Amino acid sequence: KLPLPGGNLSALEAWVENEMLNVKTGQQQPDDLSEAMKYIRGYIFDMKNDSNTSHGIDQKEINETLRVIASCDEKTPNNDANRTRMKHSECRFKEIEKLADKTVKCTKYEGNRTTYPDPPTCSLKEVRTTDPQEKKKFEACMDEFGKWFGIYALYKPCKEATEAHQNQRAKCHQLQFNFEDSSC
């Protein structure tokens, strides 16, 4: 009995070449190849069935697409598509403006943040003290922290601009979906 080749075309081709070499070198008689033809026919039959199945699936997708296209006839108003196109386009322009704003603000913040000095090492834990000396230390420390927290004035606009850009982008994605949905 001849071995069944692997399930792909290159394995079948290699197997047939090997069988032909065996015939050529005298290790096998030409009659022995008749059994090999059964395997080859079976492989071709399976390929044909797989191709037909694949074709059926593809044709079903094509037919569904054609059905959707056919539902868009001359009576379908283009006003909705034009309106949603304009809204989407305007939204993308605003998104670009918000991205530019975010870039400016966050570049300024990032440039300062990475070179910003370490935070003060003094302690603010004596906030409730009544001792004049401790209060003086507390207030000096608070001044240091107040200066150090200047980075927050750069961070907050960056954070707000990032959120505004993300929100605008999400809004534009929805408008793009609406536009594509309204187009035939």
mmCIF file of C-alpha atoms in Angstrom:
data_model
loop_
_atom_site.group_PDB
_atom_site.id
_atom_site.type_symbol
_atom_site.label_atom_id
_atom_site.label_comp_id
_atom_site.label_asym_id
_atom_site.label_seq_id
_atom_site.Cartn_x
_atom_site.Cartn_y
_atom_site.Cartn_z
ATOM 1 C CA LYS A 1 0.000 0.000 0.000
ATOM 2 C CA LEU A 2 1.319 3.459 -0.934
ATOM 3 C CA PRO A 3 1.628 6.145 1.747
ATOM 4 C CA LEU A 4 -0.941 8.925 1.731
ATOM 5 C CA PRO A 5 0.738 12.285 1.051
ATOM 6 C CA GLY A 6 0.261 15.313 3.301
ATOM 7 C CA GLY A 7 -2.743 17.590 2.901
ATOM 8 C CA ASN A 8 -1.112 20.284 0.797
ATOM 9 C CA LEU A 9 -0.100 20.633 -2.828
ATOM 10 C CA SER A 10 3.667 20.864 -2.230
ATOM 11 C CA ALA A 11 3.641 17.646 -0.188
ATOM 12 C CA LEU A 12 1.725 15.893 -2.977
ATOM 13 C CA GLU A 13 4.141 17.201 -5.607
ATOM 14 C CA ALA A 14 7.159 16.034 -3.578
ATOM 15 C CA TRP A 15 5.577 12.627 -3.111
ATOM 16 C CA VAL A 16 4.849 12.204 -6.852
ATOM 17 C CA GLU A 17 8.417 13.283 -7.727
ATOM 18 C CA ASN A 18 9.773 10.719 -5.267
ATOM 19 C CA GLU A 19 7.579 7.970 -6.764
ATOM 20 C CA MET A 20 8.722 8.890 -10.293
ATOM 21 C CA LEU A 21 12.363 8.788 -9.150
ATOM 22 C CA ASN A 22 11.758 5.298 -7.720
ATOM 23 C CA VAL A 23 10.415 4.165 -11.106
ATOM 24 C CA LYS A 24 13.353 5.780 -12.928
ATOM 25 C CA THR A 25 15.944 4.121 -10.670
ATOM 26 C CA GLY A 26 14.208 0.756 -10.899
ATOM 27 C CA GLN A 27 13.149 0.597 -7.263
ATOM 28 C CA GLN A 28 9.506 0.528 -8.328
ATOM 29 C CA GLN A 29 7.582 -0.731 -11.354
ATOM 30 C CA PRO A 30 5.457 1.699 -13.459
ATOM 31 C CA ASP A 31 2.366 -0.395 -12.623
ATOM 32 C CA ASP A 32 2.754 0.574 -8.962
ATOM 33 C CA LEU A 33 1.899 4.170 -9.869
ATOM 34 C CA SER A 34 -1.697 3.248 -10.713
ATOM 35 C CA GLU A 35 -2.341 3.108 -6.973
ATOM 36 C CA ALA A 36 -0.783 6.576 -6.646
ATOM 37 C CA MET A 37 -3.285 7.928 -9.147
ATOM 38 C CA LYS A 38 -6.093 7.062 -6.723
ATOM 39 C CA TYR A 39 -4.506 9.324 -4.133
ATOM 40 C CA ILE A 40 -3.983 12.113 -6.651
ATOM 41 C CA ARG A 41 -7.598 11.891 -7.825
ATOM 42 C CA GLY A 42 -8.790 12.000 -4.194
ATOM 43 C CA TYR A 43 -6.684 15.078 -3.540
ATOM 44 C CA ILE A 44 -8.023 16.834 -6.637
ATOM 45 C CA PHE A 45 -11.593 15.897 -5.668
ATOM 46 C CA ASP A 46 -11.077 17.423 -2.185
ATOM 47 C CA MET A 47 -9.585 20.580 -3.740
ATOM 48 C CA LYS A 48 -12.601 20.902 -6.041
ATOM 49 C CA ASN A 49 -15.041 20.535 -3.131
ATOM 50 C CA ASP A 50 -13.101 23.059 -1.018
ATOM 51 C CA SER A 51 -13.043 25.510 -3.950
ATOM 52 C CA ASN A 52 -16.792 25.141 -4.493
ATOM 53 C CA THR A 53 -17.486 25.720 -0.789
ATOM 54 C CA SER A 54 -15.234 28.794 -0.761
ATOM 55 C CA HIS A 55 -16.851 30.100 -3.923
ATOM 56 C CA GLY A 56 -20.303 29.701 -2.365
ATOM 57 C CA ILE A 57 -19.306 31.714 0.687
ATOM 58 C CA ASP A 58 -17.696 34.425 -1.459
ATOM 59 C CA GLN A 59 -20.703 34.593 -3.757
ATOM 60 C CA LYS A 60 -23.021 34.988 -0.774
ATOM 61 C CA GLU A 61 -20.967 38.013 0.410
ATOM 62 C CA ILE A 62 -21.028 39.521 -3.091
ATOM 63 C CA ASN A 63 -24.790 39.042 -3.352
ATOM 64 C CA GLU A 64 -25.319 40.746 0.025
ATOM 65 C CA THR A 65 -23.156 43.695 -1.058
ATOM 66 C CA LEU A 66 -25.096 43.964 -4.330
ATOM 67 C CA ARG A 67 -28.363 43.906 -2.389
ATOM 68 C CA VAL A 68 -27.195 46.833 -0.236
ATOM 69 C CA ILE A 69 -26.061 48.766 -3.320
ATOM 70 C CA ALA A 70 -29.353 48.054 -5.086
ATOM 71 C CA SER A 71 -31.266 49.499 -2.145
ATOM 72 C CA CYS A 72 -29.625 52.854 -2.965
ATOM 73 C CA ASP A 73 -31.593 53.989 -5.958
ATOM 74 C CA GLU A 74 -32.215 57.398 -7.474
ATOM 75 C CA LYS A 75 -34.971 58.030 -4.969
ATOM 76 C CA THR A 76 -32.512 57.898 -2.063
ATOM 77 C CA PRO A 77 -31.879 61.486 -1.021
ATOM 78 C CA ASN A 78 -28.254 62.591 -1.130
ATOM 79 C CA ASN A 79 -29.030 65.466 1.233
ATOM 80 C CA ASP A 80 -28.434 63.242 4.259
ATOM 81 C CA ALA A 81 -25.065 62.080 2.908
ATOM 82 C CA ASN A 82 -24.060 65.654 2.089
ATOM 83 C CA ARG A 83 -25.147 66.887 5.520
ATOM 84 C CA THR A 84 -23.286 64.120 7.379
ATOM 85 C CA ARG A 85 -20.228 64.616 5.149
ATOM 86 C CA MET A 86 -20.104 68.302 6.086
ATOM 87 C CA LYS A 87 -20.515 67.566 9.798
ATOM 88 C CA HIS A 88 -17.761 64.970 9.655
ATOM 89 C CA SER A 89 -15.435 67.284 7.738
ATOM 90 C CA GLU A 90 -15.997 70.166 10.179
ATOM 91 C CA CYS A 91 -15.395 67.807 13.070
ATOM 92 C CA ARG A 92 -12.051 66.665 11.646
ATOM 93 C CA PHE A 93 -10.921 70.290 11.251
ATOM 94 C CA LYS A 94 -11.745 70.887 14.926
ATOM 95 C CA GLU A 95 -9.893 67.684 15.801
ATOM 96 C CA ILE A 96 -6.784 69.008 14.031
ATOM 97 C CA GLU A 97 -7.053 72.297 15.947
ATOM 98 C CA LYS A 98 -7.370 70.425 19.244
ATOM 99 C CA LEU A 99 -4.401 68.229 18.379
ATOM 100 C CA ALA A 100 -2.289 71.316 17.633
ATOM 101 C CA ASP A 101 -3.357 72.891 20.947
ATOM 102 C CA LYS A 102 -2.513 69.663 22.792
ATOM 103 C CA THR A 103 0.874 69.447 21.067
ATOM 104 C CA VAL A 104 1.849 72.995 22.058
ATOM 105 C CA LYS A 105 0.708 72.638 25.678
ATOM 106 C CA CYS A 106 2.068 69.160 26.258
ATOM 107 C CA THR A 107 5.405 69.922 24.597
ATOM 108 C CA LYS A 108 5.833 72.853 26.976
ATOM 109 C CA TYR A 109 4.849 70.697 29.962
ATOM 110 C CA GLU A 110 7.037 67.726 28.973
ATOM 111 C CA GLY A 111 10.016 69.970 28.237
ATOM 112 C CA ASN A 112 9.787 71.504 31.709
ATOM 113 C CA ARG A 113 8.807 68.349 33.579
ATOM 114 C CA THR A 114 11.855 66.384 32.507
ATOM 115 C CA THR A 115 14.236 69.109 33.677
ATOM 116 C CA TYR A 116 12.238 70.217 36.720
ATOM 117 C CA PRO A 117 14.079 70.172 40.063
ATOM 118 C CA ASP A 118 13.286 67.525 42.641
ATOM 119 C CA PRO A 119 10.504 68.395 45.094
ATOM 120 C CA PRO A 120 11.456 70.038 48.382
ATOM 121 C CA THR A 121 12.463 67.695 51.179
ATOM 122 C CA CYS A 122 11.022 69.801 53.997
ATOM 123 C CA SER A 123 7.872 68.693 55.798
ATOM 124 C CA LEU A 124 4.418 70.273 55.885
ATOM 125 C CA LYS A 125 3.228 68.072 58.724
ATOM 126 C CA GLU A 126 3.328 70.932 61.266
ATOM 127 C CA VAL A 127 0.358 72.699 59.642
ATOM 128 C CA ARG A 128 -1.552 72.880 62.961
ATOM 129 C CA THR A 129 1.345 73.997 65.130
ATOM 130 C CA THR A 130 0.989 76.885 67.559
ATOM 131 C CA ASP A 131 4.730 77.051 68.188
ATOM 132 C CA PRO A 132 6.059 80.201 66.439
ATOM 133 C CA GLN A 133 9.347 78.513 65.408
ATOM 134 C CA GLU A 134 7.569 75.445 63.962
ATOM 135 C CA LYS A 135 5.109 77.746 62.221
ATOM 136 C CA LYS A 136 7.990 79.696 60.656
ATOM 137 C CA LYS A 137 9.550 76.406 59.354
ATOM 138 C CA PHE A 138 6.158 75.292 58.056
ATOM 139 C CA GLU A 139 5.590 78.566 56.178
ATOM 140 C CA ALA A 140 9.109 78.520 54.672
ATOM 141 C CA CYS A 141 8.480 74.957 53.518
ATOM 142 C CA MET A 142 5.098 75.945 52.112
ATOM 143 C CA ASP A 143 6.816 78.697 50.094
ATOM 144 C CA GLU A 144 9.239 76.123 48.668
ATOM 145 C CA PHE A 145 6.391 73.789 47.721
ATOM 146 C CA GLY A 146 4.394 76.692 46.291
ATOM 147 C CA LYS A 147 7.242 77.512 43.918
ATOM 148 C CA TRP A 148 7.790 73.848 43.101
ATOM 149 C CA PHE A 149 4.119 73.286 42.292
ATOM 150 C CA GLY A 150 4.506 75.742 39.408
ATOM 151 C CA ILE A 151 4.806 72.633 37.222
ATOM 152 C CA TYR A 152 1.102 72.065 37.859
ATOM 153 C CA ALA A 153 0.333 75.233 35.902
ATOM 154 C CA LEU A 154 1.897 73.527 32.866
ATOM 155 C CA TYR A 155 0.470 70.069 33.564
ATOM 156 C CA LYS A 156 -3.178 71.087 33.861
ATOM 157 C CA PRO A 157 -3.504 72.696 30.383
ATOM 158 C CA CYS A 158 -1.755 69.674 28.843
ATOM 159 C CA LYS A 159 -4.130 67.288 30.594
ATOM 160 C CA GLU A 160 -7.201 69.312 29.586
ATOM 161 C CA ALA A 161 -6.015 69.638 25.965
ATOM 162 C CA THR A 162 -5.353 65.884 25.802
ATOM 163 C CA GLU A 163 -8.868 65.118 27.062
ATOM 164 C CA ALA A 164 -10.409 67.653 24.665
ATOM 165 C CA HIS A 165 -8.568 66.085 21.722
ATOM 166 C CA GLN A 166 -9.614 62.554 22.748
ATOM 167 C CA ASN A 167 -13.255 63.637 23.090
ATOM 168 C CA GLN A 168 -13.207 65.403 19.721
ATOM 169 C CA ARG A 169 -11.632 62.375 18.073
ATOM 170 C CA ALA A 170 -14.321 60.072 19.488
ATOM 171 C CA LYS A 171 -17.022 62.471 18.284
ATOM 172 C CA CYS A 172 -15.488 62.518 14.789
ATOM 173 C CA HIS A 173 -15.345 58.730 14.666
ATOM 174 C CA GLN A 174 -19.084 58.622 15.354
ATOM 175 C CA LEU A 175 -19.760 61.274 12.707
ATOM 176 C CA GLN A 176 -17.633 59.323 10.237
ATOM 177 C CA PHE A 177 -19.709 56.224 10.931
ATOM 178 C CA ASN A 178 -22.913 58.261 10.416
ATOM 179 C CA PHE A 179 -21.576 59.659 7.143
ATOM 180 C CA GLU A 180 -20.535 56.256 5.802
ATOM 181 C CA ASP A 181 -23.849 54.782 6.897
ATOM 182 C CA SER A 182 -25.805 57.490 5.057
ATOM 183 C CA SER A 183 -23.857 57.059 1.801
ATOM 184 C CA CYS A 184 -24.866 54.629 -0.885
#
